XYZ file of N, CA and C in Angstrom:
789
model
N 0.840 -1.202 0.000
C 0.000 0.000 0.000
C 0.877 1.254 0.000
N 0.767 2.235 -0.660
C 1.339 3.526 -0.737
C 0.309 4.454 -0.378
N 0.446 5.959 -0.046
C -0.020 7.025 0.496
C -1.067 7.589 -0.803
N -0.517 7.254 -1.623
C -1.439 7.551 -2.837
C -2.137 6.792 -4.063
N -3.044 6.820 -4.463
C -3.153 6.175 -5.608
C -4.143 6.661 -6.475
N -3.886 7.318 -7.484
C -4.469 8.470 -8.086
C -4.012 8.049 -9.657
N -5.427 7.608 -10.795
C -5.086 7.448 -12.071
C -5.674 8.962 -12.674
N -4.792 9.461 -13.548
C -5.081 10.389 -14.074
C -4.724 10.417 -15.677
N -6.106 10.295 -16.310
C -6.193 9.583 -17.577
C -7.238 10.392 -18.720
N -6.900 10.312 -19.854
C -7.492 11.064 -20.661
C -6.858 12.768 -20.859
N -7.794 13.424 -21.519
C -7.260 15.294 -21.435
C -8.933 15.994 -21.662
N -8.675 17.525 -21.524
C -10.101 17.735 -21.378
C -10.847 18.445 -19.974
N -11.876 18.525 -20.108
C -12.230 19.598 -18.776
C -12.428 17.974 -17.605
N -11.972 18.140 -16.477
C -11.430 17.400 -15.705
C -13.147 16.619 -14.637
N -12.601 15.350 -14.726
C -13.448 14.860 -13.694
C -13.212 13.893 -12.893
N -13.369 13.979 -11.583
C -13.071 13.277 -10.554
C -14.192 12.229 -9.709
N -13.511 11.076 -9.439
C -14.065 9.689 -9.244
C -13.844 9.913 -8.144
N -14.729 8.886 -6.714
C -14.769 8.806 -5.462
C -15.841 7.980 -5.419
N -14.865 6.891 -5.114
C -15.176 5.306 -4.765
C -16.283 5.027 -3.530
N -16.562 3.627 -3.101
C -17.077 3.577 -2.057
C -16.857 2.875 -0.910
N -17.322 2.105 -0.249
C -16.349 1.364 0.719
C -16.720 -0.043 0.758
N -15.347 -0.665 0.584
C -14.450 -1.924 0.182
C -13.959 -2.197 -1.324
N -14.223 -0.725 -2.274
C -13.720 -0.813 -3.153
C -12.519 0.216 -3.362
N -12.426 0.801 -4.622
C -11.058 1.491 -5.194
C -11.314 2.307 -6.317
N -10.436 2.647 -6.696
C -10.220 3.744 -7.807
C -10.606 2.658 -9.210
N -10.269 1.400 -9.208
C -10.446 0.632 -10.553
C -11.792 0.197 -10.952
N -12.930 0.475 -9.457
C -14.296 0.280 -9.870
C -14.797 1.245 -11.062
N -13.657 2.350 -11.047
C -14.387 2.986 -12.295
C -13.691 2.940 -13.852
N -12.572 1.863 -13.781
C -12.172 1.993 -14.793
C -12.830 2.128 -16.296
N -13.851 1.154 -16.051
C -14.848 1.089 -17.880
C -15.087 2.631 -17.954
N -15.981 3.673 -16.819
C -16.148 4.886 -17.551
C -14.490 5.587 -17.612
N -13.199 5.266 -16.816
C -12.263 6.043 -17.351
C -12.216 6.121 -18.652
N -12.081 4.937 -19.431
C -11.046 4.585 -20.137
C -12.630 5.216 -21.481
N -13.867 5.064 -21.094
C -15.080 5.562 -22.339
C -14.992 7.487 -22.543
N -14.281 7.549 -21.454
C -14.465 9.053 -21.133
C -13.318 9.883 -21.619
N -12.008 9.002 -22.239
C -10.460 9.215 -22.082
C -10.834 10.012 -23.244
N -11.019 10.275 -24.034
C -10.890 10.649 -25.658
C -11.363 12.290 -25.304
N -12.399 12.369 -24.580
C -12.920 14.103 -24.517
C -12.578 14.489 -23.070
N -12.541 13.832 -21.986
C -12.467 14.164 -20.479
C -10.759 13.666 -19.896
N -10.682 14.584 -19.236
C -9.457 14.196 -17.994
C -10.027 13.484 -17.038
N -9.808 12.256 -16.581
C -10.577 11.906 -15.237
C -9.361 11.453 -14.331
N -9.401 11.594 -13.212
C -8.848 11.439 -12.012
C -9.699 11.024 -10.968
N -9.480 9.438 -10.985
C -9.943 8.190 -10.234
C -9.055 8.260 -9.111
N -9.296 7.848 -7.921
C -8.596 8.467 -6.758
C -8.938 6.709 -5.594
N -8.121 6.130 -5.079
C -8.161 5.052 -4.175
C -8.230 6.297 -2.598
N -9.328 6.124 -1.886
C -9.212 7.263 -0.557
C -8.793 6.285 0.806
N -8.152 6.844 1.646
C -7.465 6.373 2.274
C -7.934 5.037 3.270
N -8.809 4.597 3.189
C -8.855 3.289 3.720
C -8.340 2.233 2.846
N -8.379 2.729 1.946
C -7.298 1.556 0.798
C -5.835 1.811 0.651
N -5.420 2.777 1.192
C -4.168 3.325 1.014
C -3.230 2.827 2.846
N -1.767 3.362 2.429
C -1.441 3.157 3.881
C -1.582 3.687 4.660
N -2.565 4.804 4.504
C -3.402 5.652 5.680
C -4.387 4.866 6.189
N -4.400 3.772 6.110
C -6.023 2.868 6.285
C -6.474 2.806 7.664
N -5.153 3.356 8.646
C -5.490 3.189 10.275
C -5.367 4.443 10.997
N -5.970 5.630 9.963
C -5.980 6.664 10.682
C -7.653 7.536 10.556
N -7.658 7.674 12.142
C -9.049 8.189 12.318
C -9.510 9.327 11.123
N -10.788 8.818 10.579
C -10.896 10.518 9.846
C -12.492 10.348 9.393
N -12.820 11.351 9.159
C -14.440 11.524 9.099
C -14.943 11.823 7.412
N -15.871 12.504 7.464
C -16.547 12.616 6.283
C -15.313 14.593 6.163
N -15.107 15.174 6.901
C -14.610 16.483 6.561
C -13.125 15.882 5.898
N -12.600 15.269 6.514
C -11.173 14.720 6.102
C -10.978 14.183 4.558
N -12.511 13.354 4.350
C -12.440 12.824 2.809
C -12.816 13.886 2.076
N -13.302 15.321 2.474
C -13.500 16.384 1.690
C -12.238 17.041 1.479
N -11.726 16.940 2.887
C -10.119 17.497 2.081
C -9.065 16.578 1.459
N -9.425 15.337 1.489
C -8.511 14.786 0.189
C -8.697 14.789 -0.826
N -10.072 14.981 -1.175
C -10.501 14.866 -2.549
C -10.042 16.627 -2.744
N -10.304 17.679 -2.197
C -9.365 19.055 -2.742
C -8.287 19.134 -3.128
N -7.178 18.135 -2.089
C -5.905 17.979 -2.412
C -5.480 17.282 -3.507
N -6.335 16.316 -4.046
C -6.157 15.388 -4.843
C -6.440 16.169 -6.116
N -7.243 16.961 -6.182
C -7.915 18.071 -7.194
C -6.657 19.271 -7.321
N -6.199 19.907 -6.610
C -5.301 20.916 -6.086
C -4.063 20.633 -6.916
N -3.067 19.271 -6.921
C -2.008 18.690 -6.710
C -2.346 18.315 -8.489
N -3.916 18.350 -9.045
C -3.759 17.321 -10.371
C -3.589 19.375 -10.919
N -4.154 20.210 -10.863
C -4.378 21.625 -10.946
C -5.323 22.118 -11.290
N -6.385 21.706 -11.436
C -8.085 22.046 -11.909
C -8.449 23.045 -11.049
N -9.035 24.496 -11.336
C -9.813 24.965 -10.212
C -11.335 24.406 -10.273
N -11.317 23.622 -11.561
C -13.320 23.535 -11.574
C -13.028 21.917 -11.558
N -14.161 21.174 -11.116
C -14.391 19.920 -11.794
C -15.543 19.512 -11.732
N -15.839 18.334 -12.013
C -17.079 17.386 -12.173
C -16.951 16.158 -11.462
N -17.780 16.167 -10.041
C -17.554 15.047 -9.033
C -18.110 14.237 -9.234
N -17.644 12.632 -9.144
C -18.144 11.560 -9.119
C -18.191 11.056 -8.106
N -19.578 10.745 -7.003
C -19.169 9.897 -5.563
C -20.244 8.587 -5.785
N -19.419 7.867 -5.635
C -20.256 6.366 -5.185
C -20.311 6.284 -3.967
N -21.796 6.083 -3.359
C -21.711 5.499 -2.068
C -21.441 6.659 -1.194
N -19.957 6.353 0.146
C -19.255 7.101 0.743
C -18.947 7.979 -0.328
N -18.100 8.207 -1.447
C -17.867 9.047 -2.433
C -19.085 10.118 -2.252
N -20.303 9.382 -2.622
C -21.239 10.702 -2.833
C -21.617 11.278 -1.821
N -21.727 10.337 -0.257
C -21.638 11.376 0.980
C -20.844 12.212 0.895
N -19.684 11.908 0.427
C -18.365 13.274 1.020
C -19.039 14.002 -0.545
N -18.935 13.638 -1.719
C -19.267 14.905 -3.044
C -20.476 16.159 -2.135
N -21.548 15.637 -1.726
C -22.398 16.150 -0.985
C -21.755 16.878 -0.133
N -21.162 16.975 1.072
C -20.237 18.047 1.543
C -19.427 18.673 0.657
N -18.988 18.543 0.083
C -17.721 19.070 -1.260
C -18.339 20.131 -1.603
N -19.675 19.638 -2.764
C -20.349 20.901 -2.979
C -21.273 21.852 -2.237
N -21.385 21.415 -1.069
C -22.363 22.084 -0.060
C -20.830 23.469 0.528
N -19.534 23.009 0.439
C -18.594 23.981 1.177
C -18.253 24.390 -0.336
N -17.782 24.122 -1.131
C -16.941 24.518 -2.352
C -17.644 24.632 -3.484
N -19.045 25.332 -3.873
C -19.907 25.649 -4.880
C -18.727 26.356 -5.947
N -18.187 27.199 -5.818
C -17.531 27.482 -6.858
C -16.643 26.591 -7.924
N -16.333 25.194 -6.879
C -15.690 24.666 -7.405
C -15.976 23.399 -8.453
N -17.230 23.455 -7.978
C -18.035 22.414 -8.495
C -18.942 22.691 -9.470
N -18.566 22.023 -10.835
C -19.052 22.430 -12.205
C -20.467 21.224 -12.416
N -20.392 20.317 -11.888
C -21.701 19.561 -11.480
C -21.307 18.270 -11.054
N -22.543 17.570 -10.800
C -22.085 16.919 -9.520
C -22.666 15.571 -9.963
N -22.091 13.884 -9.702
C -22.933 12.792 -9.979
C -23.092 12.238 -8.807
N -23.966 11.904 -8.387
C -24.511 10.893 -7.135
C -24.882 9.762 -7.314
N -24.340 8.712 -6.783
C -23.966 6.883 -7.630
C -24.442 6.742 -6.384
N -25.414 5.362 -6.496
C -25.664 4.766 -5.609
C -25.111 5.346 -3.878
N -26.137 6.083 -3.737
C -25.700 6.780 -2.406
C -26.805 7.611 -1.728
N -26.857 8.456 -0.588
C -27.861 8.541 -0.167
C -27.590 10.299 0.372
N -28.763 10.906 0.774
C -28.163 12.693 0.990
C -28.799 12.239 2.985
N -29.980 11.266 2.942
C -30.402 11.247 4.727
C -29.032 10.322 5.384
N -29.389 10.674 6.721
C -28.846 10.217 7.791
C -29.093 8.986 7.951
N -28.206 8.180 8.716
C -28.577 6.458 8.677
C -29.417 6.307 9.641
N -30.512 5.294 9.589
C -31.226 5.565 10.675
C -30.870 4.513 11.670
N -31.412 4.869 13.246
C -30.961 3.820 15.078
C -30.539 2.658 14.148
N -31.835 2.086 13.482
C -31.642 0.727 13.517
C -30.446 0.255 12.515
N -29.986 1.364 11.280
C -29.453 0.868 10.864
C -27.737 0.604 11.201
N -28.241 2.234 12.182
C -26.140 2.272 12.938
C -26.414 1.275 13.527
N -27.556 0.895 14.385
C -26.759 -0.554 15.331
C -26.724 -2.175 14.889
N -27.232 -1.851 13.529
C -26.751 -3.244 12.715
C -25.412 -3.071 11.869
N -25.309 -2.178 11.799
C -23.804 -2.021 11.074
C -22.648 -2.013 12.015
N -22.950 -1.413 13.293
C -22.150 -1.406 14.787
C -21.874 -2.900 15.252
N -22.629 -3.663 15.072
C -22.811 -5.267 15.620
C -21.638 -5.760 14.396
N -21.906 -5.586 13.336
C -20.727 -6.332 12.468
C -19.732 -5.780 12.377
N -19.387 -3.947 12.821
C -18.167 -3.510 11.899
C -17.285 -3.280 13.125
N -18.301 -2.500 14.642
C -17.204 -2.454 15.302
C -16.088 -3.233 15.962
N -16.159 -4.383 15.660
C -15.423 -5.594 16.662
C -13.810 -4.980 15.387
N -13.994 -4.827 14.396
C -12.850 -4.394 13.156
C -11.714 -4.070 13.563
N -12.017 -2.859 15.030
C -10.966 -2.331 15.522
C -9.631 -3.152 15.977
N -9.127 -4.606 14.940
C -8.060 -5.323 15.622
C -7.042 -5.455 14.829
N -6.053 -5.897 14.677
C -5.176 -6.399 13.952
C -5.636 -7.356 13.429
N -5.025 -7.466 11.944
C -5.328 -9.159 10.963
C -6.309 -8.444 10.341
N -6.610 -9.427 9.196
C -7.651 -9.376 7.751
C -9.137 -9.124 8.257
N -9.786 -8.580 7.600
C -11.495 -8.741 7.362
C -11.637 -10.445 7.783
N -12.482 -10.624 8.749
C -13.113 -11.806 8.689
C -13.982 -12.123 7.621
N -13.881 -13.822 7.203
C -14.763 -13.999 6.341
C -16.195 -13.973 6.318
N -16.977 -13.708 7.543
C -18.180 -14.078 7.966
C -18.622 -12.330 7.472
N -17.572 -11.099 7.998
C -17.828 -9.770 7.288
C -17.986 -9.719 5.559
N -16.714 -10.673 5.224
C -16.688 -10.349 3.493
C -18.152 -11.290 2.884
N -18.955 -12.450 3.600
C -19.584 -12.892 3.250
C -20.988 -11.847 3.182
N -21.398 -11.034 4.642
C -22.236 -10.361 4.935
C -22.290 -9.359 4.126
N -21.093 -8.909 3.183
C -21.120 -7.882 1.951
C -21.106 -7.916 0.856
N -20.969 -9.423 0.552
C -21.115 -9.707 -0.734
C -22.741 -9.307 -1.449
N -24.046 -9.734 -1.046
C -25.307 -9.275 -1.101
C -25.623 -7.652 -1.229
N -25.062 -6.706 -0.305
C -24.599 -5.434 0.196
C -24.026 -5.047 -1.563
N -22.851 -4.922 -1.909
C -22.038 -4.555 -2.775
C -22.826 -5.104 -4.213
N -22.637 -6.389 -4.486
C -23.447 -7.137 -5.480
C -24.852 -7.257 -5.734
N -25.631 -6.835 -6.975
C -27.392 -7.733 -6.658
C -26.537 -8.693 -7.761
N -28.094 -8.733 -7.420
C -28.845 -10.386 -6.990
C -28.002 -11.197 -9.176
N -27.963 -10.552 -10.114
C -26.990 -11.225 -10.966
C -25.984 -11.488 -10.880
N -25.199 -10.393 -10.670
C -23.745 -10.181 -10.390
C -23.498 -11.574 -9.728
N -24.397 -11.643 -8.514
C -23.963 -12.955 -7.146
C -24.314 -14.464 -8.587
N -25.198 -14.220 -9.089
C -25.372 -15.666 -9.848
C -24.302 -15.997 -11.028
N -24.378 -14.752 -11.987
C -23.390 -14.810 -12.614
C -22.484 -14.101 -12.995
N -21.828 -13.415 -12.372
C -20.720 -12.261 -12.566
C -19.763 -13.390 -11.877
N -19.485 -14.190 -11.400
C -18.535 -14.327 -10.819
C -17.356 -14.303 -10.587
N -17.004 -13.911 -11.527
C -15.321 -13.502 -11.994
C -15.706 -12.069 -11.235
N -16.485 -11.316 -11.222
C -15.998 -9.670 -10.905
C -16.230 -10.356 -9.265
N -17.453 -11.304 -8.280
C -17.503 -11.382 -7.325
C -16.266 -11.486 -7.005
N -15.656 -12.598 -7.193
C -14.663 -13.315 -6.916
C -13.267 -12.272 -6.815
N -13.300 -11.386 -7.330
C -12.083 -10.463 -7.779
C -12.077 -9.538 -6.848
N -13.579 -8.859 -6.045
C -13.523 -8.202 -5.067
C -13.379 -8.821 -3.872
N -14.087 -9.897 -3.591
C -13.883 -10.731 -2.478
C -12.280 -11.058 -2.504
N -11.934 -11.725 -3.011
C -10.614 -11.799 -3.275
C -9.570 -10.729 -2.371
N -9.832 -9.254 -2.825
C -9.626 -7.744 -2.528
C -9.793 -7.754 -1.061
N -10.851 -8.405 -0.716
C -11.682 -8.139 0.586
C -10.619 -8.608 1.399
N -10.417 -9.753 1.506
C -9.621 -10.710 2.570
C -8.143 -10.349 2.756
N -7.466 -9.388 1.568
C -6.555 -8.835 2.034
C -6.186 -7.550 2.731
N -7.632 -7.068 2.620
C -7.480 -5.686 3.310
C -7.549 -6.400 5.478
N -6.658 -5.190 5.768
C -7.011 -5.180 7.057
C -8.186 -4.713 7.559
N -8.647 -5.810 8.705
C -9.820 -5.261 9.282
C -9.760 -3.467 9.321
N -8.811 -3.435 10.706
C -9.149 -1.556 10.800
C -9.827 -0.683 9.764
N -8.945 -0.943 8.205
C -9.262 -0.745 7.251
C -10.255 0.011 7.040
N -11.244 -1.668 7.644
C -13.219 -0.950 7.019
C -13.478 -0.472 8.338
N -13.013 -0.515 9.533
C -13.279 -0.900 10.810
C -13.576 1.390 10.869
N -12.286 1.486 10.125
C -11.914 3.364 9.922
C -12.608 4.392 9.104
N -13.225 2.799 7.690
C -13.723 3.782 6.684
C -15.617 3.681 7.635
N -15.913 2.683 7.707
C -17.698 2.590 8.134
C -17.488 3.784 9.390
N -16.701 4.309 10.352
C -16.654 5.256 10.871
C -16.652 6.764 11.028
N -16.147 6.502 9.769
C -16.336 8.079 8.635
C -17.688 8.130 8.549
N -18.371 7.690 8.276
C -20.078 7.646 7.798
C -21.068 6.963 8.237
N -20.727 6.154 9.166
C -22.137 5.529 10.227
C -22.666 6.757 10.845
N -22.493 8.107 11.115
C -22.723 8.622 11.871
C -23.029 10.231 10.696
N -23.248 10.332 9.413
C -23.200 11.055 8.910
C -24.759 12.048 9.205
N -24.756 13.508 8.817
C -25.851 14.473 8.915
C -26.929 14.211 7.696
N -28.051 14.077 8.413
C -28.939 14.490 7.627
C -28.952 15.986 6.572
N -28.724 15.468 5.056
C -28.467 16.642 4.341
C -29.482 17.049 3.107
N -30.837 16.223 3.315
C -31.820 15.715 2.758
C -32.087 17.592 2.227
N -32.396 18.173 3.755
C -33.071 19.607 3.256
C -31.972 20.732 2.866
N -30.449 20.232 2.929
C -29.625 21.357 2.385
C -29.295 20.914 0.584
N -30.007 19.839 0.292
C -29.574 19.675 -1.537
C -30.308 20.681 -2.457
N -31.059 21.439 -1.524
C -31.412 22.859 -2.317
C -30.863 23.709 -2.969
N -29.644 24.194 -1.828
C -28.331 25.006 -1.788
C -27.564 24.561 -3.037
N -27.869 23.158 -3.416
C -26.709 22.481 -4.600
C -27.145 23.163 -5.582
N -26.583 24.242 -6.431
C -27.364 24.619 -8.286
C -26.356 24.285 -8.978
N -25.552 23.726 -8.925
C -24.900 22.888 -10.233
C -25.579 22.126 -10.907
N -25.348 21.961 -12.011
C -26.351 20.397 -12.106
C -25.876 19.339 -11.920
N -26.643 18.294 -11.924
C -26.389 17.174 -10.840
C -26.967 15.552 -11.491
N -26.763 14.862 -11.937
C -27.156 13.081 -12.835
C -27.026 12.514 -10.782
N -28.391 11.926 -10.889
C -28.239 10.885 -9.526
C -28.597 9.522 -10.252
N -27.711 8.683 -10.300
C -27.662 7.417 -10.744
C -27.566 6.407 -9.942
N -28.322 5.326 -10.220
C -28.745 4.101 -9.217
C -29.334 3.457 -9.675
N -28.473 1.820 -8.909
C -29.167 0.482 -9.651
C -30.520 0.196 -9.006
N -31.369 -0.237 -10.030
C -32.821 -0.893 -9.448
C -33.018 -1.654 -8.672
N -31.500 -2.790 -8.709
C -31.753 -3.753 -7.145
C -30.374 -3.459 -6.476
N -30.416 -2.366 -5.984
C -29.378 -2.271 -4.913
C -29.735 -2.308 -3.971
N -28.663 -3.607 -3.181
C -29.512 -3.550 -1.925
C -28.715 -3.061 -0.370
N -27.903 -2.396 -0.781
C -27.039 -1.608 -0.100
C -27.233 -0.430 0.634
N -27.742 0.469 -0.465
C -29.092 1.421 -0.470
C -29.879 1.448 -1.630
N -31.269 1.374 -1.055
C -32.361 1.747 -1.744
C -31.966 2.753 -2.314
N -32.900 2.496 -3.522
C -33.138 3.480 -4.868
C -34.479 4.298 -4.391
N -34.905 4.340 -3.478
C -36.094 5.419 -2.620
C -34.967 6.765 -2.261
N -33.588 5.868 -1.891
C -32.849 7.937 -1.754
C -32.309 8.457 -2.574
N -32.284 7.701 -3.662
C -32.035 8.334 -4.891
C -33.142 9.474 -5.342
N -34.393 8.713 -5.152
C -35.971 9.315 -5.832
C -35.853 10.713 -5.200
N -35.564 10.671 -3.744
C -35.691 11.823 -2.758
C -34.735 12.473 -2.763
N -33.422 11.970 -2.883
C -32.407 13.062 -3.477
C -32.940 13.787 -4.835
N -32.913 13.257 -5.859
C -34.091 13.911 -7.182
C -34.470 14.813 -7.198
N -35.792 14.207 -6.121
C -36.856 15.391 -5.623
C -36.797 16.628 -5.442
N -35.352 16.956 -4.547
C -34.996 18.018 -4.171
C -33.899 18.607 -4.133
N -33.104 18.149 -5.268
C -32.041 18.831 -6.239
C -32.548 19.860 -7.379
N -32.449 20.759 -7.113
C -32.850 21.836 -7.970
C -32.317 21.788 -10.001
N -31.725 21.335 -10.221
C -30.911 20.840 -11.384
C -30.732 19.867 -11.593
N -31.695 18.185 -11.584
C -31.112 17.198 -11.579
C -31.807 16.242 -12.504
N -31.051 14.960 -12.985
C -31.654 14.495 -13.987
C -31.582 12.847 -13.316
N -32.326 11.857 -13.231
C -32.306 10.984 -12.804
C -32.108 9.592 -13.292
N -30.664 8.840 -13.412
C -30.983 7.758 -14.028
C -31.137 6.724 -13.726
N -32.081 5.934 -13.417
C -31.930 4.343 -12.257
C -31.712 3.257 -13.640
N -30.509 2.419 -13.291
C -30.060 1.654 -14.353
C -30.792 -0.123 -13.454
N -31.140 -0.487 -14.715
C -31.841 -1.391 -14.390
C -31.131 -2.887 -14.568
N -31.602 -3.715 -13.889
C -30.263 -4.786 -13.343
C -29.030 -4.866 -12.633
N -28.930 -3.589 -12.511
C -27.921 -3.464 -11.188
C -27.833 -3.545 -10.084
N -27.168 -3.553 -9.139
C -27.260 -3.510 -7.755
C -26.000 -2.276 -7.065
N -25.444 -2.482 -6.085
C -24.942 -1.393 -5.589
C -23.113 -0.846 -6.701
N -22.446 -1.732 -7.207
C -21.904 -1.059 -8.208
C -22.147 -1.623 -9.494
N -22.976 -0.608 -9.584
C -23.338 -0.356 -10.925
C -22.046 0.139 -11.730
N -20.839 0.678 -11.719
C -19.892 0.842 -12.366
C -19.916 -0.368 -13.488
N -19.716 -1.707 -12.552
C -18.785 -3.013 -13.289
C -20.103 -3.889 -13.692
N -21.023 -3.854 -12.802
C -22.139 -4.479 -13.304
C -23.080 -4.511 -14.539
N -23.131 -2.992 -15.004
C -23.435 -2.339 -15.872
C -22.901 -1.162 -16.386
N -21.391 -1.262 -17.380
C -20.499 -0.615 -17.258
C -20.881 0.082 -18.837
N -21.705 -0.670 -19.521
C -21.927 0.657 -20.702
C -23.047 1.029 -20.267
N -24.327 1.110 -19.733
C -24.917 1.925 -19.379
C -24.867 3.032 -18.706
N -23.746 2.658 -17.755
C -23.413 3.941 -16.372
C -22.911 4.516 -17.710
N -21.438 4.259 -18.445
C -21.192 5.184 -18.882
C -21.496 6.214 -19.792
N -22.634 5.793 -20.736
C -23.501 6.107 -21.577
C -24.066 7.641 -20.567
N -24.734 7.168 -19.214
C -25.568 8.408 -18.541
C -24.479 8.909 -18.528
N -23.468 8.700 -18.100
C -22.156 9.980 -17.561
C -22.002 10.380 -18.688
N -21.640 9.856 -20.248
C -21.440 10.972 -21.205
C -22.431 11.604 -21.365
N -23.610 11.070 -21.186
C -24.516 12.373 -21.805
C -24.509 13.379 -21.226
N -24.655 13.061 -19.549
C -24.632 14.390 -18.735
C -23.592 15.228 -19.107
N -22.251 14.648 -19.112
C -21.175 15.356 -18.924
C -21.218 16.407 -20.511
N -21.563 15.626 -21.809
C -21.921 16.387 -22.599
C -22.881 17.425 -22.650
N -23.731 17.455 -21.730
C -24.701 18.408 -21.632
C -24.516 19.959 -20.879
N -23.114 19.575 -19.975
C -22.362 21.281 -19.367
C -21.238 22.144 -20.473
N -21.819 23.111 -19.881
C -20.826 24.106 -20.386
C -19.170 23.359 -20.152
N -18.423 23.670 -20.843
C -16.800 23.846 -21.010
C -16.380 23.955 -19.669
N -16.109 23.625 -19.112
C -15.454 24.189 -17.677
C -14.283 23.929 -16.921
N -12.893 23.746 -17.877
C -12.000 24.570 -18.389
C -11.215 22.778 -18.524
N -9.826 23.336 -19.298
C -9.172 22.092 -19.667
C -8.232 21.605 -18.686
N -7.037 21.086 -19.134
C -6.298 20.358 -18.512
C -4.599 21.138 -18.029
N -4.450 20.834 -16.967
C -3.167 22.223 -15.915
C -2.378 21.786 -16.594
């Protein structure tokens, strides 16, 4: 593991990826590599995958890596991509840094707060994490359903197999650091008003990670937003359905103004 891991690919007005948790920067490779010809994208591994993986940090901390990571490539504008955790922290990003944000995608992810029941079912499996040694298998099993629908698990198995795989070498703390960042996140349901960028909220039909109900309600009350629920998917939709996602991301992304090229 190294401190960084940042693909920066293609040329073009710049857009930035933000993964979710137990994955990486390579869940988005199919739209890098569809996007390389007109877009700069900068896919970013955030520090629970990195050798920062055992240091406390919250949802403000993943807002300032993703600046730094933005800062360091030289963009003052971009176009955020958050999956999941990704789109919790994009959601702070553009709620503090409107200027900076030329519009915004929300992947399978949610703008409410988690609710009692759900922190203390996620508390029962994640907090024991806090130890030395690998992810238990009884955790990587309990996420396979979570991460994957219901095809992927029957027949994707080469992509199951490739993350699970992933899974068992990460250290517990790992997830034990990242589910801590965001078990505990703000209800931001009534500030997606404030968002006027425009905004693609994309989500699989059987994700069962999070419902596609906070997608509808994120929607609802995004002032600029266009909605795409991709059908047969489940929670990454990146790999599951990798020309459709990317299909919505070009169109959206074709649909903004210029907003500027490459440092």
């Amino acid at each position: 593991m190294s401190d960084t891991d940042v693909a920066d690919v293609g040329s073009g007005p710049t857009v930035v990826l933000s993964h979710g948790t137990l994955l990486d920067r390579t869940m988005f490779a199919p739209q890098t590599a569809a996007l390389a010809s007109r877009y700069r994208t900068l896919a970013y591994t955030s520090r629970p995958g990195t050798s920062r993986f055992a240091t406390d940090h919250s949802l403000d901390d993943l807002v300032a890596d993703c600046v730094d990571v933005v800062d360091r490539a030289g963009p003052d504008r971009f176009v955020l991509v958050g999956m999941s955790v990704g789109g919790f922290m994009a959601i702070e990003l553009a709620l503090r840094h409107p200027e900076r944000v030329a519009g915004l995608v929300l992947m399978s992810t949610q703008a409410a707060a988690y609710t009692s029941e759900e922190r203390r079912a996620f508390g029962r499996l994640l907090e024991p994490l806090d130890t030395d040694g690998p992810i238990p298998e009884h955790v990587v099993e309990a996420f396979r359903p979570v991460i994957f629908g219901a095809e992927a698990l029957a027949v994707r198995t080469d992509l199951v197999d490739r993350w699970t795989a992933s899974w068992r070498r990460r250290p517990a703390r790992s997830l034990h650091r990242e589910y801590r960042s965001w078990i505990d996140k703000p209800d931001r349901l009534a500030d997606l008003s404030r968002i006027t960028a425009p905004v693609l909220v994309m989500h699989g039909e059987e994700d069962a990670g999070i419902s596609i109900d906070h997608a509808r309600a994120m929607h609802e009350r995004l002032p600029y937003s266009h909605f795409a629920p991709i059908a047969g998917a489940g929670h990454l939709v990146t790999e599951e359905r990798p020309a459709a996602v990317s299909e919505a991301l070009a169109d959206f992304l074709d649909t903004l103004t210029p907003w500027g090229g490459t440092s």
